[in-house]
Amino acid sequence: MKVVLIGDSSVGKSALVYRFINNSLLADPKATVGISFFKQTLMDPLMNQQYPLQIWDTAGQEKFQSVTTHHYRAADGALLVFDIANERSFQSLDKWLAELRENTDPSVVVALVGTKADLSAQRAVSTERAQGYARRNGLLYVETSAYWNKYEGAEKDLAVGVEQIFLRLVRGIIQTQKELGRNPARLDMSGYPEAINLEEEGRRRDNDCAC
């Protein structure tokens, strides 16, 4: 299964992935310059089933968006990430969601993720507002913090660790794939790089342009 993380720069996408992979805090978080690619197997304890994931952590800077959208294709699920203490990151959600839906299959499952839930005293976006946005757009909604243990929270909690976020997303993907008569384990995880340099890729595309 291919999962992409999208959202503004500095909302904590890379920190969430690092917590999911290593269950520890990213020591020196920096803006992703390019696309980082990870492989991780997720265990669903209810189904006693393992699911291999391809996780694509995309750059949030505007200058990379024309290239990053190319890598949305074939995504089965997406985490649309904003910072609950940053109003601007919430205002950007429409743009990110539109770009995702323009470049993916209509069946893609999307979870809206409010990060930095440990900063509740600095909250700029209320839970109710975020839940309303998720309902209007047919998204799952959860809140989390990269500071929390990845196993934090239970099945129906709103604020959970990142493991529970991926688990809920994967269950949504499985359900959608089954309804469409598809095999959710169809993707081959071999042959992907660990990172893609978007500046180099952008220059290569410009050089290849025949216009």
JSON list of C-alpha atoms in Angstrom, two decimals:
[
{"chain": "A", "resi": 1, "resn": "MET", "atom": "CA", "xyz": [0.00, 0.00, 0.00]},
{"chain": "A", "resi": 2, "resn": "LYS", "atom": "CA", "xyz": [1.25, 3.44, -0.91]},
{"chain": "A", "resi": 3, "resn": "VAL", "atom": "CA", "xyz": [0.62, 6.23, 1.61]},
{"chain": "A", "resi": 4, "resn": "VAL", "atom": "CA", "xyz": [1.63, 9.87, 1.03]},
{"chain": "A", "resi": 5, "resn": "LEU", "atom": "CA", "xyz": [1.95, 12.60, 3.65]},
{"chain": "A", "resi": 6, "resn": "ILE", "atom": "CA", "xyz": [1.03, 16.09, 2.46]},
{"chain": "A", "resi": 7, "resn": "GLY", "atom": "CA", "xyz": [0.67, 19.50, 4.08]},
{"chain": "A", "resi": 8, "resn": "ASP", "atom": "CA", "xyz": [2.56, 22.72, 4.66]},
{"chain": "A", "resi": 9, "resn": "SER", "atom": "CA", "xyz": [6.23, 22.78, 5.54]},
{"chain": "A", "resi": 10, "resn": "SER", "atom": "CA", "xyz": [7.02, 22.51, 9.27]},
{"chain": "A", "resi": 11, "resn": "VAL", "atom": "CA", "xyz": [3.71, 20.94, 10.33]},
{"chain": "A", "resi": 12, "resn": "GLY", "atom": "CA", "xyz": [5.56, 17.82, 11.52]},
{"chain": "A", "resi": 13, "resn": "LYS", "atom": "CA", "xyz": [5.14, 15.28, 8.72]},
{"chain": "A", "resi": 14, "resn": "SER", "atom": "CA", "xyz": [8.70, 13.95, 8.95]},
{"chain": "A", "resi": 15, "resn": "ALA", "atom": "CA", "xyz": [8.52, 13.78, 12.74]},
{"chain": "A", "resi": 16, "resn": "LEU", "atom": "CA", "xyz": [5.37, 11.65, 12.51]},
{"chain": "A", "resi": 17, "resn": "VAL", "atom": "CA", "xyz": [7.00, 9.24, 10.07]},
{"chain": "A", "resi": 18, "resn": "TYR", "atom": "CA", "xyz": [10.11, 9.01, 12.25]},
{"chain": "A", "resi": 19, "resn": "ARG", "atom": "CA", "xyz": [7.99, 8.26, 15.31]},
{"chain": "A", "resi": 20, "resn": "PHE", "atom": "CA", "xyz": [6.10, 5.59, 13.35]},
{"chain": "A", "resi": 21, "resn": "ILE", "atom": "CA", "xyz": [9.28, 3.91, 12.09]},
{"chain": "A", "resi": 22, "resn": "ASN", "atom": "CA", "xyz": [11.51, 4.27, 15.17]},
{"chain": "A", "resi": 23, "resn": "ASN", "atom": "CA", "xyz": [9.11, 5.14, 18.02]},
{"chain": "A", "resi": 24, "resn": "SER", "atom": "CA", "xyz": [11.40, 7.99, 19.02]},
{"chain": "A", "resi": 25, "resn": "LEU", "atom": "CA", "xyz": [11.57, 11.74, 18.49]},
{"chain": "A", "resi": 26, "resn": "LEU", "atom": "CA", "xyz": [13.34, 13.13, 15.44]},
{"chain": "A", "resi": 27, "resn": "ALA", "atom": "CA", "xyz": [16.36, 14.82, 17.02]},
{"chain": "A", "resi": 28, "resn": "ASP", "atom": "CA", "xyz": [17.04, 17.49, 14.40]},
{"chain": "A", "resi": 29, "resn": "PRO", "atom": "CA", "xyz": [13.88, 18.13, 12.36]},
{"chain": "A", "resi": 30, "resn": "LYS", "atom": "CA", "xyz": [14.49, 19.95, 9.09]},
{"chain": "A", "resi": 31, "resn": "ALA", "atom": "CA", "xyz": [12.23, 20.75, 6.18]},
{"chain": "A", "resi": 32, "resn": "THR", "atom": "CA", "xyz": [12.15, 17.87, 3.71]},
{"chain": "A", "resi": 33, "resn": "VAL", "atom": "CA", "xyz": [14.01, 18.85, 0.53]},
{"chain": "A", "resi": 34, "resn": "GLY", "atom": "CA", "xyz": [12.61, 16.31, -1.87]},
{"chain": "A", "resi": 35, "resn": "ILE", "atom": "CA", "xyz": [10.61, 13.22, -1.06]},
{"chain": "A", "resi": 36, "resn": "SER", "atom": "CA", "xyz": [11.72, 10.72, 1.54]},
{"chain": "A", "resi": 37, "resn": "PHE", "atom": "CA", "xyz": [10.59, 7.14, 1.01]},
{"chain": "A", "resi": 38, "resn": "PHE", "atom": "CA", "xyz": [10.19, 4.54, 3.76]},
{"chain": "A", "resi": 39, "resn": "LYS", "atom": "CA", "xyz": [9.09, 0.92, 4.03]},
{"chain": "A", "resi": 40, "resn": "GLN", "atom": "CA", "xyz": [7.30, -0.27, 7.13]},
{"chain": "A", "resi": 41, "resn": "THR", "atom": "CA", "xyz": [5.16, -3.28, 7.97]},
{"chain": "A", "resi": 42, "resn": "LEU", "atom": "CA", "xyz": [2.05, -2.55, 10.01]},
{"chain": "A", "resi": 43, "resn": "MET", "atom": "CA", "xyz": [0.46, -5.23, 12.17]},
{"chain": "A", "resi": 44, "resn": "ASP", "atom": "CA", "xyz": [-3.31, -5.17, 12.66]},
{"chain": "A", "resi": 45, "resn": "PRO", "atom": "CA", "xyz": [-3.89, -6.99, 15.97]},
{"chain": "A", "resi": 46, "resn": "LEU", "atom": "CA", "xyz": [-7.62, -7.40, 15.34]},
{"chain": "A", "resi": 47, "resn": "MET", "atom": "CA", "xyz": [-7.16, -9.15, 12.00]},
{"chain": "A", "resi": 48, "resn": "ASN", "atom": "CA", "xyz": [-3.80, -10.73, 12.93]},
{"chain": "A", "resi": 49, "resn": "GLN", "atom": "CA", "xyz": [-2.59, -9.48, 9.57]},
{"chain": "A", "resi": 50, "resn": "GLN", "atom": "CA", "xyz": [0.55, -7.65, 8.47]},
{"chain": "A", "resi": 51, "resn": "TYR", "atom": "CA", "xyz": [0.46, -4.97, 5.77]},
{"chain": "A", "resi": 52, "resn": "PRO", "atom": "CA", "xyz": [3.57, -3.68, 3.95]},
{"chain": "A", "resi": 53, "resn": "LEU", "atom": "CA", "xyz": [3.48, 0.09, 3.53]},
{"chain": "A", "resi": 54, "resn": "GLN", "atom": "CA", "xyz": [5.26, 2.44, 1.17]},
{"chain": "A", "resi": 55, "resn": "ILE", "atom": "CA", "xyz": [5.37, 5.81, 2.95]},
{"chain": "A", "resi": 56, "resn": "TRP", "atom": "CA", "xyz": [6.14, 8.93, 0.93]},
{"chain": "A", "resi": 57, "resn": "ASP", "atom": "CA", "xyz": [6.98, 12.00, 3.02]},
{"chain": "A", "resi": 58, "resn": "THR", "atom": "CA", "xyz": [6.66, 14.97, 0.65]},
{"chain": "A", "resi": 59, "resn": "ALA", "atom": "CA", "xyz": [8.19, 18.44, 0.75]},
{"chain": "A", "resi": 60, "resn": "GLY", "atom": "CA", "xyz": [5.75, 21.14, 1.82]},
{"chain": "A", "resi": 61, "resn": "GLN", "atom": "CA", "xyz": [7.53, 24.08, 0.19]},
{"chain": "A", "resi": 62, "resn": "GLU", "atom": "CA", "xyz": [5.58, 25.71, -2.63]},
{"chain": "A", "resi": 63, "resn": "LYS", "atom": "CA", "xyz": [8.53, 25.62, -5.05]},
{"chain": "A", "resi": 64, "resn": "PHE", "atom": "CA", "xyz": [8.42, 21.80, -5.06]},
{"chain": "A", "resi": 65, "resn": "GLN", "atom": "CA", "xyz": [4.66, 21.32, -5.50]},
{"chain": "A", "resi": 66, "resn": "SER", "atom": "CA", "xyz": [4.66, 20.89, -9.28]},
{"chain": "A", "resi": 67, "resn": "VAL", "atom": "CA", "xyz": [7.05, 17.96, -8.85]},
{"chain": "A", "resi": 68, "resn": "THR", "atom": "CA", "xyz": [5.68, 16.40, -5.67]},
{"chain": "A", "resi": 69, "resn": "THR", "atom": "CA", "xyz": [2.18, 16.07, -7.11]},
{"chain": "A", "resi": 70, "resn": "HIS", "atom": "CA", "xyz": [3.60, 13.66, -9.69]},
{"chain": "A", "resi": 71, "resn": "HIS", "atom": "CA", "xyz": [4.43, 11.29, -6.84]},
{"chain": "A", "resi": 72, "resn": "TYR", "atom": "CA", "xyz": [0.87, 11.27, -5.49]},
{"chain": "A", "resi": 73, "resn": "ARG", "atom": "CA", "xyz": [-0.12, 8.91, -8.28]},
{"chain": "A", "resi": 74, "resn": "ALA", "atom": "CA", "xyz": [-1.03, 5.34, -7.36]},
{"chain": "A", "resi": 75, "resn": "ALA", "atom": "CA", "xyz": [-1.47, 6.34, -3.71]},
{"chain": "A", "resi": 76, "resn": "ASP", "atom": "CA", "xyz": [-3.97, 4.21, -1.81]},
{"chain": "A", "resi": 77, "resn": "GLY", "atom": "CA", "xyz": [-4.12, 6.54, 1.17]},
{"chain": "A", "resi": 78, "resn": "ALA", "atom": "CA", "xyz": [-2.94, 9.93, 2.36]},
{"chain": "A", "resi": 79, "resn": "LEU", "atom": "CA", "xyz": [-2.35, 11.77, 5.60]},
{"chain": "A", "resi": 80, "resn": "LEU", "atom": "CA", "xyz": [-3.35, 15.42, 5.17]},
{"chain": "A", "resi": 81, "resn": "VAL", "atom": "CA", "xyz": [-1.39, 17.11, 7.94]},
{"chain": "A", "resi": 82, "resn": "PHE", "atom": "CA", "xyz": [-1.81, 20.48, 9.66]},
{"chain": "A", "resi": 83, "resn": "ASP", "atom": "CA", "xyz": [-0.52, 22.03, 12.88]},
{"chain": "A", "resi": 84, "resn": "ILE", "atom": "CA", "xyz": [-3.27, 22.71, 15.43]},
{"chain": "A", "resi": 85, "resn": "ALA", "atom": "CA", "xyz": [-1.27, 25.73, 16.64]},
{"chain": "A", "resi": 86, "resn": "ASN", "atom": "CA", "xyz": [-0.90, 27.19, 13.14]},
{"chain": "A", "resi": 87, "resn": "GLU", "atom": "CA", "xyz": [-4.00, 28.71, 11.52]},
{"chain": "A", "resi": 88, "resn": "ARG", "atom": "CA", "xyz": [-2.25, 29.16, 8.19]},
{"chain": "A", "resi": 89, "resn": "SER", "atom": "CA", "xyz": [-1.55, 25.44, 7.88]},
{"chain": "A", "resi": 90, "resn": "PHE", "atom": "CA", "xyz": [-5.28, 24.79, 8.35]},
{"chain": "A", "resi": 91, "resn": "GLN", "atom": "CA", "xyz": [-6.18, 27.39, 5.73]},
{"chain": "A", "resi": 92, "resn": "SER", "atom": "CA", "xyz": [-3.93, 25.57, 3.25]},
{"chain": "A", "resi": 93, "resn": "LEU", "atom": "CA", "xyz": [-5.85, 22.30, 3.49]},
{"chain": "A", "resi": 94, "resn": "ASP", "atom": "CA", "xyz": [-8.18, 23.06, 0.57]},
{"chain": "A", "resi": 95, "resn": "LYS", "atom": "CA", "xyz": [-5.21, 23.54, -1.74]},
{"chain": "A", "resi": 96, "resn": "TRP", "atom": "CA", "xyz": [-3.51, 20.32, -0.64]},
{"chain": "A", "resi": 97, "resn": "LEU", "atom": "CA", "xyz": [-6.70, 18.28, -0.83]},
{"chain": "A", "resi": 98, "resn": "ALA", "atom": "CA", "xyz": [-7.52, 19.61, -4.31]},
{"chain": "A", "resi": 99, "resn": "GLU", "atom": "CA", "xyz": [-4.03, 18.74, -5.57]},
{"chain": "A", "resi": 100, "resn": "LEU", "atom": "CA", "xyz": [-4.26, 15.27, -4.06]},
{"chain": "A", "resi": 101, "resn": "ARG", "atom": "CA", "xyz": [-7.63, 14.52, -5.61]},
{"chain": "A", "resi": 102, "resn": "GLU", "atom": "CA", "xyz": [-6.52, 15.88, -8.97]},
{"chain": "A", "resi": 103, "resn": "ASN", "atom": "CA", "xyz": [-3.57, 13.48, -9.05]},
{"chain": "A", "resi": 104, "resn": "THR", "atom": "CA", "xyz": [-4.97, 10.31, -7.44]},
{"chain": "A", "resi": 105, "resn": "ASP", "atom": "CA", "xyz": [-7.72, 7.78, -7.96]},
{"chain": "A", "resi": 106, "resn": "PRO", "atom": "CA", "xyz": [-11.12, 8.81, -6.50]},
{"chain": "A", "resi": 107, "resn": "SER", "atom": "CA", "xyz": [-10.88, 5.80, -4.18]},
{"chain": "A", "resi": 108, "resn": "VAL", "atom": "CA", "xyz": [-7.90, 7.21, -2.23]},
{"chain": "A", "resi": 109, "resn": "VAL", "atom": "CA", "xyz": [-8.59, 7.20, 1.52]},
{"chain": "A", "resi": 110, "resn": "VAL", "atom": "CA", "xyz": [-7.59, 10.39, 3.35]},
{"chain": "A", "resi": 111, "resn": "ALA", "atom": "CA", "xyz": [-7.09, 11.05, 7.05]},
{"chain": "A", "resi": 112, "resn": "LEU", "atom": "CA", "xyz": [-6.88, 14.62, 8.31]},
{"chain": "A", "resi": 113, "resn": "VAL", "atom": "CA", "xyz": [-4.21, 14.76, 11.02]},
{"chain": "A", "resi": 114, "resn": "GLY", "atom": "CA", "xyz": [-3.87, 17.61, 13.51]},
{"chain": "A", "resi": 115, "resn": "THR", "atom": "CA", "xyz": [-0.30, 17.54, 14.80]},
{"chain": "A", "resi": 116, "resn": "LYS", "atom": "CA", "xyz": [1.43, 19.06, 17.84]},
{"chain": "A", "resi": 117, "resn": "ALA", "atom": "CA", "xyz": [-1.47, 18.13, 20.12]},
{"chain": "A", "resi": 118, "resn": "ASP", "atom": "CA", "xyz": [0.94, 18.52, 23.04]},
{"chain": "A", "resi": 119, "resn": "LEU", "atom": "CA", "xyz": [0.68, 22.30, 22.43]},
{"chain": "A", "resi": 120, "resn": "SER", "atom": "CA", "xyz": [-3.01, 22.46, 23.37]},
{"chain": "A", "resi": 121, "resn": "ALA", "atom": "CA", "xyz": [-2.49, 25.76, 25.24]},
{"chain": "A", "resi": 122, "resn": "GLN", "atom": "CA", "xyz": [-1.39, 27.32, 21.94]},
{"chain": "A", "resi": 123, "resn": "ARG", "atom": "CA", "xyz": [-4.20, 25.80, 19.88]},
{"chain": "A", "resi": 124, "resn": "ALA", "atom": "CA", "xyz": [-5.32, 28.01, 16.98]},
{"chain": "A", "resi": 125, "resn": "VAL", "atom": "CA", "xyz": [-7.66, 25.49, 15.33]},
{"chain": "A", "resi": 126, "resn": "SER", "atom": "CA", "xyz": [-10.39, 23.99, 17.50]},
{"chain": "A", "resi": 127, "resn": "THR", "atom": "CA", "xyz": [-11.14, 20.29, 17.41]},
{"chain": "A", "resi": 128, "resn": "GLU", "atom": "CA", "xyz": [-14.71, 21.11, 16.36]},
{"chain": "A", "resi": 129, "resn": "ARG", "atom": "CA", "xyz": [-13.53, 23.13, 13.35]},
{"chain": "A", "resi": 130, "resn": "ALA", "atom": "CA", "xyz": [-11.20, 20.39, 12.21]},
{"chain": "A", "resi": 131, "resn": "GLN", "atom": "CA", "xyz": [-13.85, 17.70, 12.68]},
{"chain": "A", "resi": 132, "resn": "GLY", "atom": "CA", "xyz": [-16.30, 19.79, 10.67]},
{"chain": "A", "resi": 133, "resn": "TYR", "atom": "CA", "xyz": [-13.80, 20.12, 7.83]},
{"chain": "A", "resi": 134, "resn": "ALA", "atom": "CA", "xyz": [-13.19, 16.37, 7.87]},
{"chain": "A", "resi": 135, "resn": "ARG", "atom": "CA", "xyz": [-16.93, 15.61, 7.77]},
{"chain": "A", "resi": 136, "resn": "ARG", "atom": "CA", "xyz": [-17.56, 17.98, 4.86]},
{"chain": "A", "resi": 137, "resn": "ASN", "atom": "CA", "xyz": [-14.78, 16.41, 2.84]},
{"chain": "A", "resi": 138, "resn": "GLY", "atom": "CA", "xyz": [-15.29, 12.75, 3.75]},
{"chain": "A", "resi": 139, "resn": "LEU", "atom": "CA", "xyz": [-12.06, 12.41, 5.72]},
{"chain": "A", "resi": 140, "resn": "LEU", "atom": "CA", "xyz": [-11.05, 10.55, 8.86]},
{"chain": "A", "resi": 141, "resn": "TYR", "atom": "CA", "xyz": [-9.89, 12.86, 11.65]},
{"chain": "A", "resi": 142, "resn": "VAL", "atom": "CA", "xyz": [-7.35, 12.37, 14.42]},
{"chain": "A", "resi": 143, "resn": "GLU", "atom": "CA", "xyz": [-4.98, 14.48, 16.51]},
{"chain": "A", "resi": 144, "resn": "THR", "atom": "CA", "xyz": [-1.50, 13.45, 17.58]},
{"chain": "A", "resi": 145, "resn": "SER", "atom": "CA", "xyz": [1.95, 14.53, 18.69]},
{"chain": "A", "resi": 146, "resn": "ALA", "atom": "CA", "xyz": [5.36, 13.25, 17.64]},
{"chain": "A", "resi": 147, "resn": "TYR", "atom": "CA", "xyz": [6.29, 13.51, 21.33]},
{"chain": "A", "resi": 148, "resn": "TRP", "atom": "CA", "xyz": [3.86, 10.73, 22.24]},
{"chain": "A", "resi": 149, "resn": "ASN", "atom": "CA", "xyz": [4.66, 7.03, 22.25]},
{"chain": "A", "resi": 150, "resn": "LYS", "atom": "CA", "xyz": [3.46, 5.67, 18.93]},
{"chain": "A", "resi": 151, "resn": "TYR", "atom": "CA", "xyz": [1.16, 3.16, 20.66]},
{"chain": "A", "resi": 152, "resn": "GLU", "atom": "CA", "xyz": [-0.68, 5.90, 22.60]},
{"chain": "A", "resi": 153, "resn": "GLY", "atom": "CA", "xyz": [-4.47, 5.81, 22.60]},
{"chain": "A", "resi": 154, "resn": "ALA", "atom": "CA", "xyz": [-7.21, 3.29, 21.97]},
{"chain": "A", "resi": 155, "resn": "GLU", "atom": "CA", "xyz": [-9.48, 2.32, 19.09]},
{"chain": "A", "resi": 156, "resn": "LYS", "atom": "CA", "xyz": [-11.95, 5.22, 19.19]},
{"chain": "A", "resi": 157, "resn": "ASP", "atom": "CA", "xyz": [-9.88, 7.94, 20.85]},
{"chain": "A", "resi": 158, "resn": "LEU", "atom": "CA", "xyz": [-9.55, 11.25, 19.01]},
{"chain": "A", "resi": 159, "resn": "ALA", "atom": "CA", "xyz": [-6.02, 11.95, 20.26]},
{"chain": "A", "resi": 160, "resn": "VAL", "atom": "CA", "xyz": [-3.77, 8.97, 19.54]},
{"chain": "A", "resi": 161, "resn": "GLY", "atom": "CA", "xyz": [-0.21, 7.91, 18.78]},
{"chain": "A", "resi": 162, "resn": "VAL", "atom": "CA", "xyz": [0.87, 7.67, 15.17]},
{"chain": "A", "resi": 163, "resn": "GLU", "atom": "CA", "xyz": [0.60, 3.86, 15.04]},
{"chain": "A", "resi": 164, "resn": "GLN", "atom": "CA", "xyz": [-3.15, 4.16, 15.56]},
{"chain": "A", "resi": 165, "resn": "ILE", "atom": "CA", "xyz": [-3.36, 6.75, 12.76]},
{"chain": "A", "resi": 166, "resn": "PHE", "atom": "CA", "xyz": [-1.74, 4.47, 10.22]},
{"chain": "A", "resi": 167, "resn": "LEU", "atom": "CA", "xyz": [-3.83, 1.55, 11.46]},
{"chain": "A", "resi": 168, "resn": "ARG", "atom": "CA", "xyz": [-7.09, 3.44, 10.95]},
{"chain": "A", "resi": 169, "resn": "LEU", "atom": "CA", "xyz": [-5.97, 4.62, 7.52]},
{"chain": "A", "resi": 170, "resn": "VAL", "atom": "CA", "xyz": [-4.97, 1.11, 6.46]},
{"chain": "A", "resi": 171, "resn": "ARG", "atom": "CA", "xyz": [-8.27, -0.34, 7.64]},
{"chain": "A", "resi": 172, "resn": "GLY", "atom": "CA", "xyz": [-10.06, 2.30, 5.58]},
{"chain": "A", "resi": 173, "resn": "ILE", "atom": "CA", "xyz": [-7.93, 1.41, 2.57]},
{"chain": "A", "resi": 174, "resn": "ILE", "atom": "CA", "xyz": [-8.59, -2.32, 3.02]},
{"chain": "A", "resi": 175, "resn": "GLN", "atom": "CA", "xyz": [-12.33, -1.73, 3.22]},
{"chain": "A", "resi": 176, "resn": "THR", "atom": "CA", "xyz": [-12.31, 0.49, 0.13]},
{"chain": "A", "resi": 177, "resn": "GLN", "atom": "CA", "xyz": [-10.16, -1.93, -1.86]},
{"chain": "A", "resi": 178, "resn": "LYS", "atom": "CA", "xyz": [-12.43, -4.84, -0.98]},
{"chain": "A", "resi": 179, "resn": "GLU", "atom": "CA", "xyz": [-15.52, -2.88, -2.00]},
{"chain": "A", "resi": 180, "resn": "LEU", "atom": "CA", "xyz": [-13.86, -2.21, -5.36]},
{"chain": "A", "resi": 181, "resn": "GLY", "atom": "CA", "xyz": [-12.87, -5.86, -5.77]},
{"chain": "A", "resi": 182, "resn": "ARG", "atom": "CA", "xyz": [-9.15, -5.08, -5.63]},
{"chain": "A", "resi": 183, "resn": "ASN", "atom": "CA", "xyz": [-6.28, -6.82, -3.85]},
{"chain": "A", "resi": 184, "resn": "PRO", "atom": "CA", "xyz": [-4.86, -4.40, -1.25]},
{"chain": "A", "resi": 185, "resn": "ALA", "atom": "CA", "xyz": [-1.55, -6.26, -1.19]},
{"chain": "A", "resi": 186, "resn": "ARG", "atom": "CA", "xyz": [-0.99, -5.84, -4.92]},
{"chain": "A", "resi": 187, "resn": "LEU", "atom": "CA", "xyz": [1.85, -3.28, -4.71]},
{"chain": "A", "resi": 188, "resn": "ASP", "atom": "CA", "xyz": [5.48, -4.26, -5.19]},
{"chain": "A", "resi": 189, "resn": "MET", "atom": "CA", "xyz": [7.73, -2.45, -2.69]},
{"chain": "A", "resi": 190, "resn": "SER", "atom": "CA", "xyz": [10.98, -3.16, -4.49]},
{"chain": "A", "resi": 191, "resn": "GLY", "atom": "CA", "xyz": [12.95, -0.71, -6.55]},
{"chain": "A", "resi": 192, "resn": "TYR", "atom": "CA", "xyz": [12.16, 2.55, -4.74]},
{"chain": "A", "resi": 193, "resn": "PRO", "atom": "CA", "xyz": [14.84, 5.03, -3.63]},
{"chain": "A", "resi": 194, "resn": "GLU", "atom": "CA", "xyz": [15.06, 6.25, -0.04]},
{"chain": "A", "resi": 195, "resn": "ALA", "atom": "CA", "xyz": [14.87, 9.88, -1.18]},
{"chain": "A", "resi": 196, "resn": "ILE", "atom": "CA", "xyz": [14.16, 11.87, -4.32]},
{"chain": "A", "resi": 197, "resn": "ASN", "atom": "CA", "xyz": [15.86, 15.23, -4.86]},
{"chain": "A", "resi": 198, "resn": "LEU", "atom": "CA", "xyz": [13.12, 17.47, -6.22]},
{"chain": "A", "resi": 199, "resn": "GLU", "atom": "CA", "xyz": [15.47, 20.25, -7.30]},
{"chain": "A", "resi": 200, "resn": "GLU", "atom": "CA", "xyz": [17.34, 17.81, -9.55]},
{"chain": "A", "resi": 201, "resn": "GLU", "atom": "CA", "xyz": [14.11, 16.26, -10.80]},
{"chain": "A", "resi": 202, "resn": "GLY", "atom": "CA", "xyz": [12.64, 19.69, -11.54]},
{"chain": "A", "resi": 203, "resn": "ARG", "atom": "CA", "xyz": [15.72, 20.73, -13.53]},
{"chain": "A", "resi": 204, "resn": "ARG", "atom": "CA", "xyz": [15.62, 17.45, -15.46]},
{"chain": "A", "resi": 205, "resn": "ARG", "atom": "CA", "xyz": [11.97, 18.02, -16.38]},
{"chain": "A", "resi": 206, "resn": "ASP", "atom": "CA", "xyz": [12.72, 21.58, -17.50]},
{"chain": "A", "resi": 207, "resn": "ASN", "atom": "CA", "xyz": [15.54, 20.31, -19.73]},
{"chain": "A", "resi": 208, "resn": "ASP", "atom": "CA", "xyz": [13.27, 17.64, -21.21]},
{"chain": "A", "resi": 209, "resn": "CYS", "atom": "CA", "xyz": [10.52, 20.14, -21.98]},
{"chain": "A", "resi": 210, "resn": "ALA", "atom": "CA", "xyz": [9.94, 20.50, -25.73]},
{"chain": "A", "resi": 211, "resn": "CYS", "atom": "CA", "xyz": [8.02, 23.76, -25.45]}
]
